[in-house]
XYZ file of C-alpha atoms in Angstrom:
253
model
C 15.246 121.256 42.167
C 13.694 122.239 38.849
C 15.495 120.995 35.710
C 17.698 123.571 34.005
C 18.012 124.046 30.269
C 20.162 125.857 27.741
C 18.618 127.432 24.639
C 20.723 128.234 21.579
C 19.228 130.589 19.011
C 19.810 130.638 15.253
C 19.208 133.140 12.483
C 17.473 130.697 10.147
C 15.299 127.580 10.471
C 17.686 125.735 8.150
C 20.459 126.067 10.723
C 18.160 124.728 13.434
C 17.269 121.696 11.324
C 20.917 121.066 10.472
C 22.133 121.184 14.091
C 19.270 118.936 15.225
C 20.038 116.444 12.444
C 23.703 116.408 13.442
C 22.771 115.805 17.092
C 20.602 112.835 16.120
C 23.323 111.354 13.890
C 25.996 111.642 16.567
C 23.691 110.135 19.186
C 23.139 107.136 16.914
C 26.541 106.605 15.313
C 29.071 108.171 17.714
C 27.721 106.720 20.931
C 30.966 107.060 22.908
C 30.225 110.806 22.876
C 27.942 111.912 25.686
C 25.596 114.611 24.353
C 23.224 116.803 26.363
C 19.669 115.714 25.620
C 17.933 117.820 22.972
C 14.566 118.610 24.555
C 12.886 121.169 22.287
C 13.322 121.992 18.594
C 11.858 125.426 17.944
C 11.552 127.447 14.734
C 14.758 129.371 15.460
C 16.197 127.666 18.537
C 17.269 124.399 20.126
C 16.896 123.679 23.836
C 19.141 121.196 25.624
C 19.451 119.839 29.114
C 21.793 121.968 31.202
C 25.259 120.575 31.948
C 27.421 122.048 34.704
C 30.982 121.734 33.507
C 34.153 123.505 32.509
C 35.767 123.694 29.067
C 38.587 121.310 28.221
C 42.133 122.086 29.349
C 45.501 120.662 28.264
C 45.481 118.098 31.066
C 42.323 116.612 29.513
C 43.951 115.962 26.133
C 44.696 112.257 26.581
C 41.168 111.447 27.725
C 39.661 113.514 24.923
C 41.953 111.964 22.310
C 40.847 108.495 23.377
C 37.213 109.610 23.331
C 37.545 110.956 19.781
C 39.267 107.784 18.592
C 36.496 105.692 20.106
C 33.778 107.892 18.585
C 35.394 107.913 15.135
C 35.799 104.156 15.263
C 32.163 103.689 16.224
C 30.945 105.990 13.437
C 33.073 104.200 10.831
C 31.729 100.852 11.976
C 28.054 101.871 11.972
C 27.766 104.291 9.038
C 30.936 105.719 7.497
C 32.726 102.594 6.280
C 31.506 103.068 2.649
C 31.775 106.881 2.713
C 34.288 108.697 0.500
C 36.065 111.819 1.704
C 35.577 113.423 -1.719
C 31.825 112.845 -1.952
C 28.983 114.075 0.260
C 27.501 111.317 2.384
C 23.761 111.164 3.117
C 21.807 111.309 6.316
C 18.855 108.971 6.706
C 16.495 111.683 5.392
C 18.598 112.078 2.225
C 20.146 115.435 3.153
C 23.814 115.735 2.215
C 26.456 115.155 4.895
C 29.194 117.557 3.842
C 32.286 116.058 2.235
C 35.828 116.803 3.376
C 37.418 118.381 0.315
C 34.825 120.833 -1.029
C 34.125 122.993 2.049
C 37.828 123.277 2.859
C 38.834 124.200 -0.668
C 36.334 127.048 -0.418
C 37.610 128.064 3.014
C 41.264 128.047 1.935
C 40.501 130.231 -1.098
C 38.686 132.608 1.255
C 41.761 132.755 3.493
C 43.750 134.005 0.495
C 41.138 136.714 -0.136
C 41.225 137.645 3.556
C 45.012 137.968 3.582
C 45.807 134.931 5.734
C 47.764 133.368 2.868
C 50.443 135.530 1.223
C 49.906 134.559 -2.422
C 48.440 132.020 -4.815
C 51.526 129.852 -4.483
C 50.814 129.437 -0.774
C 47.198 128.634 -1.583
C 48.308 125.961 -4.057
C 50.507 124.371 -1.384
C 47.604 124.260 1.080
C 45.216 122.812 -1.507
C 47.807 120.153 -2.346
C 48.172 119.364 1.356
C 44.407 119.089 1.665
C 44.335 116.540 -1.157
C 47.176 114.625 0.492
C 45.201 114.229 3.722
C 42.068 112.995 1.913
C 42.885 109.314 2.080
C 42.307 106.416 4.409
C 39.206 105.531 6.442
C 36.516 108.171 6.761
C 35.712 109.772 10.105
C 33.738 112.902 10.947
C 34.619 116.438 12.007
C 32.511 118.313 14.554
C 34.864 121.138 15.578
C 36.516 119.705 18.678
C 37.714 122.938 20.248
C 38.017 123.207 24.067
C 34.694 125.061 24.406
C 32.831 122.187 22.756
C 33.586 119.842 25.635
C 32.161 120.261 29.121
C 33.807 118.321 31.921
C 31.804 117.908 35.113
C 33.126 117.773 38.675
C 32.633 114.001 38.548
C 34.882 113.822 35.463
C 32.131 113.081 32.942
C 32.788 114.517 29.478
C 29.914 116.039 27.513
C 30.255 117.025 23.873
C 28.297 120.136 22.891
C 27.606 122.247 19.781
C 26.489 120.189 16.793
C 26.302 123.098 14.347
C 29.157 121.834 12.160
C 29.523 118.280 10.930
C 31.388 117.070 7.859
C 33.345 114.047 6.745
C 37.055 114.104 7.584
C 40.042 111.748 7.644
C 41.004 109.992 10.842
C 42.809 112.315 13.315
C 41.662 115.535 11.582
C 39.357 116.469 14.462
C 42.042 115.463 16.964
C 44.303 117.961 15.203
C 41.619 120.632 15.633
C 41.532 119.930 19.371
C 45.323 120.131 19.643
C 45.497 123.320 17.568
C 42.840 125.098 19.589
C 44.289 123.988 22.928
C 47.554 125.602 21.801
C 45.737 128.773 20.752
C 43.912 128.903 24.080
C 46.537 127.808 26.599
C 49.914 127.916 24.876
C 52.330 125.352 23.377
C 52.112 121.628 24.020
C 55.222 119.453 24.085
C 55.944 116.998 21.296
C 55.713 114.174 23.836
C 52.233 115.288 24.870
C 51.049 115.398 21.257
C 52.590 112.001 20.520
C 50.839 110.526 23.565
C 47.512 111.989 22.436
C 47.898 110.484 18.969
C 48.768 107.119 20.498
C 45.673 107.236 22.739
C 43.540 108.166 19.716
C 44.881 105.313 17.586
C 44.562 102.737 20.356
C 40.906 103.661 20.895
C 40.118 103.686 17.172
C 41.759 100.361 16.390
C 39.641 98.575 18.978
C 36.846 98.950 16.428
C 38.976 97.767 13.506
C 42.763 97.435 13.070
C 42.602 99.587 9.923
C 41.537 102.618 11.965
C 44.517 103.049 14.280
C 47.100 103.987 11.674
C 47.289 107.800 11.732
C 50.958 108.747 12.129
C 52.625 111.960 13.224
C 53.138 113.083 9.634
C 49.388 112.849 9.021
C 48.654 114.702 12.257
C 51.170 117.434 11.392
C 49.604 117.848 7.945
C 46.199 118.312 9.566
C 47.682 120.762 12.074
C 49.128 122.795 9.200
C 45.686 122.995 7.600
C 44.104 124.082 10.876
C 46.772 126.767 11.295
C 45.406 128.477 8.186
C 41.738 127.634 8.646
C 41.635 128.987 12.217
C 43.713 132.115 11.470
C 40.717 134.522 11.359
C 39.760 133.572 14.924
C 43.001 134.651 16.600
C 42.150 136.926 19.511
C 38.558 135.673 19.590
C 36.762 132.845 21.398
C 39.538 132.636 23.977
C 42.256 132.073 21.356
C 44.921 134.221 22.985
C 48.146 132.485 22.006
C 49.948 132.332 18.679
C 50.068 129.369 16.358
C 52.455 128.084 13.728
C 51.990 125.230 11.318
C 54.521 123.064 13.202
C 54.391 124.315 16.824
C 56.227 121.301 18.255
C 58.686 119.615 15.894
C 59.278 115.969 16.630
C 61.878 115.557 19.327
C 61.424 119.062 20.815
C 60.526 119.672 24.428
C-alpha cells in the first residue's frame, strides 16, 4: 500500500513557517504528544503523514487530560521553566513564542467590538480575570479542541494542527478541551470535570510536584475566559451546543 499524506494550505509563507516551527518545538519539548510526521514544507503548504482516526469525544477526556498534563510537565522541564507568562519566550531561532497576556487582551477587546461582551465593565472584568490566571508555572497552549486530536482504532492518540502556540498557565489548554467538548457534545458533569483535572494534575506532578497544583477555581476561571474567547465560533466547526461561563457548578450532576 502506498503511503498516504495530508496537505494543509496557507495564505502566506509566514504562516507555513510558524506552523512548522511549532511542530518542531512540540516534537522536541512535548514528547508525550504523538504528532504526525511533517514530511514536506512547501512555500504555502505543509504535508504530513496521514493518520486514520476520529476526533475526540467526551469519553476520551480522562486520557486526554492526562496526556496534556504529561506534555505540559515535559515542556516545563525541558524549556519553559524560566519562561514568564507576561513576556514572549523565544524559539531556538530567536523568533518570539507568543506570551499569554498580550494576545488575549487583544482578543477580549475584539470581543467587545464584536458584541460578545455587553459593555466596557464586562471587558474590565474579563481582563482582570485574565491577569488573575497569569500566575504559577508556565505551560503552553495549542488549541486542544476535539478536532485537534485523532484517535485511531488501536487507541493511539495523535495531536494535529500546530498553527497556534502560545504560553499559557497550567490547565488553560485543558479548559479549552473541556469547553469545546461541551460546545460540541453537550454538558459534562461536575464529577467528570473534577476527574479530568485530577488526571491532569497527577500527570503533571510526575515531572515536578510544583506542577500538579491547578485547582477547580483556576480551571473555572480559565473556562470563563474560553466562554468569551470562543463565542464567535458558536454554530461553526461542529460547535452546536450552548456554553455558559460556569456550565457545571461544583456539586451539580
